[in-house]
Coordinates of C-alpha atoms and ligand atoms in Angstrom, one line a residue:
M1 CA 18.9 18.0 -76.5
T2 CA 18.5 21.2 -74.0
D3 CA 19.3 24.2 -74.9
S4 CA 22.8 24.4 -73.1
A5 CA 24.0 21.7 -75.2
K6 CA 22.3 22.9 -78.3
S7 CA 24.4 26.4 -78.2
T8 CA 27.4 24.4 -77.1
G9 CA 27.0 21.4 -79.8
Q10 CA 27.0 18.9 -77.4
R11 CA 25.1 15.7 -77.7
H12 CA 23.0 14.9 -74.6
V13 CA 23.0 11.8 -73.0
P14 CA 20.5 10.5 -70.5
V15 CA 21.9 9.9 -67.1
L16 CA 20.3 6.5 -65.6
N17 CA 20.0 7.7 -61.8
L18 CA 20.0 4.3 -60.5
S19 CA 18.0 5.4 -57.2
L20 CA 14.9 6.4 -59.3
A21 CA 15.6 3.4 -61.9
A22 CA 12.2 1.5 -60.8
Q23 CA 12.8 -1.7 -59.0
P24 CA 10.3 -4.5 -59.8
R25 CA 7.4 -4.3 -56.4
T26 CA 7.5 -7.7 -54.5
A27 CA 4.0 -9.3 -54.3
V28 CA 3.8 -12.1 -51.3
V29 CA 1.0 -14.9 -52.5
T30 CA -0.4 -17.4 -49.5
G31 CA -1.7 -20.6 -50.8
A32 CA 0.3 -21.0 -54.2
S33 CA 0.8 -24.7 -54.0
S34 CA -2.1 -25.0 -55.5
G35 CA -5.4 -23.5 -57.6
I36 CA -5.9 -19.4 -57.5
G37 CA -2.5 -19.3 -55.6
V38 CA -0.6 -21.0 -58.6
A39 CA -1.9 -19.3 -61.2
T40 CA -1.8 -16.3 -59.4
A41 CA 1.7 -16.0 -58.8
R42 CA 2.8 -16.9 -62.1
H43 CA 0.1 -13.5 -63.4
L44 CA 1.9 -11.5 -61.3
A45 CA 5.1 -12.9 -62.5
A46 CA 4.9 -12.2 -65.7
A47 CA 3.1 -8.5 -64.8
G48 CA 6.6 -8.0 -63.7
F49 CA 6.6 -8.3 -60.5
S50 CA 8.8 -10.0 -58.4
V51 CA 7.1 -13.1 -56.2
V52 CA 7.7 -14.5 -53.1
I53 CA 5.2 -17.9 -52.2
G54 CA 4.7 -19.4 -49.5
A55 CA 2.3 -22.7 -48.3
R56 CA 2.7 -25.8 -46.4
R57 CA 4.2 -28.2 -49.4
L58 CA 7.3 -26.9 -49.6
D59 CA 8.0 -29.7 -53.1
R60 CA 5.0 -28.3 -54.7
L61 CA 6.0 -24.6 -53.7
R62 CA 9.2 -24.8 -55.4
S63 CA 8.2 -26.5 -58.6
V64 CA 5.5 -23.1 -58.8
A65 CA 8.5 -20.7 -58.2
E66 CA 11.6 -22.6 -60.2
P67 CA 9.9 -21.3 -63.6
I68 CA 8.9 -17.8 -62.7
G69 CA 11.8 -16.8 -60.7
A70 CA 9.8 -16.7 -57.3
L71 CA 11.2 -17.0 -53.9
A72 CA 9.7 -20.1 -52.4
I73 CA 9.0 -20.0 -48.2
E74 CA 7.4 -22.6 -46.3
L75 CA 4.1 -21.5 -44.3
D76 CA 1.1 -22.4 -42.3
V77 CA -1.0 -19.5 -41.8
T78 CA -2.8 -20.9 -39.1
D79 CA 0.8 -20.8 -36.4
Q80 CA 2.6 -17.4 -35.9
V81 CA 5.9 -18.7 -35.6
S82 CA 5.5 -20.1 -39.1
V83 CA 4.2 -16.4 -40.2
D84 CA 7.0 -15.0 -38.2
R85 CA 9.5 -16.7 -40.2
F86 CA 7.9 -16.4 -43.3
C87 CA 7.5 -12.6 -42.9
E88 CA 11.4 -12.2 -41.4
Q89 CA 12.7 -13.3 -44.8
I90 CA 10.5 -10.4 -46.4
P91 CA 12.3 -7.4 -46.7
A92 CA 9.7 -5.4 -49.1
C93 CA 6.5 -6.1 -50.0
S94 CA 4.1 -3.9 -51.8
V95 CA 1.3 -6.1 -52.5
L96 CA 0.1 -9.2 -50.4
V97 CA -2.2 -11.6 -51.9
N98 CA -4.1 -13.2 -48.8
N99 CA -5.4 -16.7 -50.6
A100 CA -4.7 -19.2 -48.0
G101 CA -7.3 -21.2 -47.1
G102 CA -11.0 -23.3 -47.8
A103 CA -13.4 -25.4 -46.6
V104 CA -13.7 -28.5 -44.3
G105 CA -16.8 -30.4 -45.1
L106 CA -20.7 -29.2 -46.2
A107 CA -22.2 -30.4 -42.5
S108 CA -25.1 -28.6 -41.3
I109 CA -25.1 -26.9 -37.9
E110 CA -26.5 -29.6 -36.4
Q111 CA -24.4 -32.2 -37.4
A112 CA -21.4 -29.8 -37.2
D113 CA -17.7 -30.6 -36.4
V114 CA -16.6 -28.0 -34.1
G115 CA -12.8 -28.8 -35.2
A116 CA -13.5 -28.6 -38.4
W117 CA -15.3 -24.8 -37.9
Q118 CA -12.1 -24.0 -36.2
T119 CA -9.9 -24.8 -39.2
M120 CA -11.9 -22.8 -41.6
Y121 CA -11.7 -19.5 -39.0
D122 CA -8.0 -20.1 -38.6
T123 CA -7.0 -20.6 -41.8
N124 CA -9.5 -18.2 -43.8
V125 CA -9.7 -15.6 -41.2
L126 CA -6.7 -16.0 -38.6
G127 CA -4.6 -16.8 -41.7
T128 CA -5.5 -13.9 -43.5
L129 CA -4.9 -11.4 -39.8
R130 CA -1.5 -13.0 -39.0
M131 CA -0.4 -12.2 -42.1
T132 CA -1.6 -8.7 -42.7
R133 CA -0.4 -7.7 -39.3
A134 CA 3.3 -9.0 -40.0
L135 CA 3.6 -7.7 -43.4
L136 CA 1.9 -4.5 -42.9
P137 CA 4.8 -2.3 -41.8
V138 CA 6.7 -3.1 -45.2
I139 CA 3.5 -3.1 -47.2
L140 CA 3.6 0.6 -45.0
A141 CA 6.8 1.5 -46.1
S142 CA 6.5 0.5 -49.7
G143 CA 4.6 3.4 -50.4
D144 CA 2.2 2.0 -53.0
G145 CA 0.8 -1.0 -50.7
H146 CA -2.2 -3.3 -51.7
I147 CA -3.8 -6.5 -49.7
I148 CA -6.0 -8.6 -51.9
I149 CA -8.3 -10.8 -49.8
I150 CA -9.7 -14.0 -51.4
G151 CA -13.2 -14.1 -50.1
S152 CA -15.7 -16.4 -52.2
I153 CA -19.4 -16.1 -53.4
A154 CA -20.2 -18.0 -49.6
A155 CA -19.1 -14.1 -48.4
H156 CA -22.3 -13.0 -49.9
E157 CA -24.4 -16.0 -49.9
P158 CA -25.0 -18.7 -46.9
Y159 CA -26.1 -21.8 -48.1
P160 CA -27.4 -25.5 -46.2
G161 CA -24.3 -26.9 -45.7
G162 CA -22.1 -23.8 -45.7
G163 CA -22.3 -22.6 -42.0
G164 CA -18.5 -22.9 -41.4
Y165 CA -17.1 -21.7 -44.2
N166 CA -19.8 -19.2 -45.1
A167 CA -19.4 -17.3 -41.3
A168 CA -15.3 -17.5 -42.3
K169 CA -16.0 -15.3 -45.5
F170 CA -18.6 -13.4 -44.2
A171 CA -15.7 -12.7 -41.2
E172 CA -12.9 -12.5 -44.2
R173 CA -15.1 -9.7 -45.9
A174 CA -16.4 -8.1 -42.9
V175 CA -12.2 -8.2 -41.8
A176 CA -11.3 -6.1 -45.4
S177 CA -13.7 -3.6 -45.5
V178 CA -12.3 -2.3 -42.0
L179 CA -9.1 -3.1 -43.0
R180 CA -10.2 0.2 -45.6
Q181 CA -11.2 2.1 -43.2
E182 CA -8.5 1.8 -40.9
L183 CA -6.0 3.0 -43.6
L184 CA -8.0 5.5 -45.3
G185 CA -5.2 8.1 -45.8
R186 CA -2.4 5.7 -45.8
P187 CA -0.9 4.5 -49.2
V188 CA -2.7 1.0 -49.6
R189 CA -5.0 -0.3 -51.8
V190 CA -8.1 -3.1 -50.3
T191 CA -9.6 -5.4 -52.3
E192 CA -11.6 -8.1 -52.3
V193 CA -11.8 -10.9 -54.6
D194 CA -14.8 -13.0 -54.7
P195 CA -15.0 -15.9 -56.8
G196 CA -17.6 -18.9 -57.1
M197 CA -17.0 -22.0 -58.5
V198 CA -13.1 -22.7 -59.5
Q199 CA -11.9 -25.9 -60.9
T200 CA -8.8 -26.5 -58.0
E201 CA -8.4 -28.7 -55.2
F202 CA -10.9 -26.9 -52.8
S203 CA -13.7 -29.8 -53.8
L204 CA -11.4 -32.5 -53.2
V205 CA -9.7 -31.0 -50.0
R206 CA -13.0 -29.6 -49.0
F207 CA -14.1 -33.3 -49.0
G208 CA -11.6 -35.3 -47.4
G209 CA -10.0 -36.3 -50.7
D210 CA -13.3 -38.1 -52.2
A211 CA -12.6 -37.0 -55.8
K212 CA -15.9 -38.7 -56.9
R213 CA -17.8 -36.6 -54.9
A214 CA -15.5 -33.5 -55.7
A215 CA -15.9 -34.0 -59.0
E216 CA -20.0 -34.1 -58.8
V217 CA -19.6 -30.5 -57.5
Y218 CA -18.8 -29.5 -61.5
K219 CA -20.3 -31.7 -63.0
G220 CA -21.8 -30.6 -66.0
V221 CA -20.9 -27.2 -65.6
T222 CA -18.0 -25.0 -67.3
P223 CA -16.3 -23.4 -63.9
L224 CA -14.7 -20.9 -63.8
T225 CA -10.5 -21.7 -63.6
A226 CA -8.1 -20.6 -61.5
D227 CA -6.3 -18.8 -64.4
D228 CA -9.5 -17.0 -64.6
V229 CA -9.4 -15.5 -61.1
A230 CA -5.8 -15.1 -61.1
E231 CA -6.3 -12.3 -63.9
C232 CA -8.9 -10.4 -61.7
I233 CA -6.3 -10.4 -59.1
T234 CA -3.8 -9.0 -61.2
F235 CA -6.1 -6.6 -63.1
A236 CA -6.4 -5.0 -59.6
A237 CA -3.0 -5.1 -58.5
T238 CA -1.9 -3.5 -61.9
R239 CA -3.9 -0.3 -61.8
P240 CA -2.8 3.0 -61.1
S241 CA -2.1 3.5 -57.9
H242 CA -5.2 5.9 -56.6
V243 CA -7.4 3.1 -58.5
N244 CA -9.1 0.4 -55.7
I245 CA -10.5 -2.3 -57.1
D246 CA -12.8 -2.5 -53.6
S247 CA -14.9 -5.9 -53.9
L248 CA -15.2 -7.9 -57.0
I249 CA -17.6 -10.6 -57.6
V250 CA -16.7 -13.4 -60.1
L251 CA -18.8 -15.8 -61.6
A252 CA -19.0 -18.5 -64.2
R253 CA -21.5 -17.8 -66.6
D254 CA -23.5 -21.3 -65.4
Q255 CA -23.7 -20.0 -61.9
A256 CA -25.6 -17.2 -61.0
G257 CA -25.9 -17.0 -57.2
A258 CA -24.1 -19.7 -54.8
Q259 CA -26.9 -22.2 -54.9
A260 CA -28.0 -21.3 -58.6
V261 CA -26.1 -23.5 -60.9
H262 CA -27.0 -24.4 -64.4
R263 CA -26.0 -28.0 -65.3
R264 CA -26.2 -29.8 -68.9
T265 CA -27.3 -33.2 -68.5
T266 CA -26.0 -34.4 -72.0
Ligands
NDP15 P1 -6.6 -25.2 -53.3 O1 -7.0 -26.5 -52.3 O2 -6.8 -25.3 -54.9 O3 -5.6 -24.3 -52.8 C1 -5.7 -23.8 -51.2 C2 -4.4 -23.5 -51.0 O4 -4.1 -23.0 -49.8 C3 -3.2 -24.1 -51.2 O5 -1.9 -23.6 -51.7 C4 -2.8 -24.6 -49.8 O6 -1.6 -25.0 -49.7 C5 -3.3 -23.6 -48.9 N1 -3.2 -23.2 -47.6 C6 -4.1 -24.3 -47.0 N2 -4.1 -24.2 -45.5 C7 -3.0 -23.8 -45.9 C8 -2.1 -23.2 -44.2 N3 -2.8 -23.6 -42.9 N4 -1.1 -22.1 -44.4 C9 -0.8 -21.9 -45.6 N5 -1.6 -22.3 -46.5 C10 -2.3 -22.9 -46.9 O7 -8.4 -24.3 -53.4 P2 -8.0 -22.7 -54.2 O8 -6.6 -22.7 -54.9 O9 -9.4 -22.7 -54.6 O10 -8.3 -21.9 -52.8 C11 -7.9 -20.5 -52.7 C12 -8.7 -19.7 -52.3 O11 -10.1 -19.3 -53.1 C13 -9.1 -20.0 -50.8 O12 -9.2 -19.4 -50.0 C14 -10.5 -20.6 -51.0 O13 -11.3 -20.5 -50.2 C15 -11.1 -19.2 -52.4 N6 -12.1 -19.7 -53.3 C16 -12.2 -20.7 -53.6 C17 -13.2 -21.2 -54.9 C18 -13.1 -22.7 -55.5 O14 -14.4 -23.1 -55.9 N7 -12.2 -23.2 -55.7 C19 -14.4 -20.5 -54.6 C20 -14.0 -19.1 -53.9 C21 -13.4 -18.4 -53.4 P3 -1.0 -25.9 -48.8 O15 -1.7 -27.1 -48.5 O16 0.2 -26.6 -49.4 O17 -0.8 -25.5 -47.6
8X3_16 C1 -16.1 -21.0 -52.8 C2 -17.5 -21.2 -53.8 O1 -20.1 -22.1 -53.2 O2 -18.4 -23.6 -52.7 O3 -15.6 -20.6 -52.1 O4 -18.8 -21.6 -51.4 S1 -18.6 -22.1 -52.7

């Protein structure tokens, strides 16, 4: 009770100033029709974010969106028209999770397919650029923005056959660092989350739908789950505004580097 209320005997009724009432912050997650993106959308929604998700497979997106009350919009991060159409439908954004990406093949540089390298660069690197550039004005306008880039252990350790994917993930890491420096002094955090082996559709996509070859990647190993990575992303997104998780390498206990993997035989 205020002093004046005490002296007059009036009850103090708190008045809710609607303009100051907390609105849910909006998080946009790309590549949310599968794997890490799906888990991230769910964890961010559970943490109280209003979530917008994008990917090319709209049917899948809708089934992810419906139970968590997210907005599902078709998105191809390699297509500027699609990116523009997606972003036009997003009036507000505080957190952008640049997750859409993946690898194509495991060919040596000697045998490299230029088209596969172009796809990896276009999706992982230019996709991140297109989304970040398009949403940066609204992220800045939020007054408390956050750009999260899903890199990889492949951004730190090159490995034979990884050439095109390593180059793309190293480039994404450079983008994260440049962005952090360019945005210094403005209200935007930039975080890079770099997982090792995560059991998703990543290997199935990498090996062109070869399920047997994809299963070999995780044989005898307890890999990370998409939820494990989503928890790390959500942790970064829910720190107080002045705290920036700069970069986070997250590996399974069975992995000590891109190629150092402990496999049980029994
Ligand atoms: P998944 O293959 O399960 O998911 C990839 C997602 O990216 C899908 O939702 C896919 O949706 C989307 N995507 C691919 N191309 C495009 C595109 N052109 N436009 C929009 N969305 C696209 O793999 P993960 O969940 O594992 O991969 C997510 C991220 O994590 C990737 O950046 C990957 O490089 C990274 N990563 C994965 C690791 C792993 O071991 N799994 C380890 C380290 C990093 P759709 O096909 O419907 O468009
Ligand atoms: C995926 C992990 O080790 O296959 O980014 O490159 S790895």
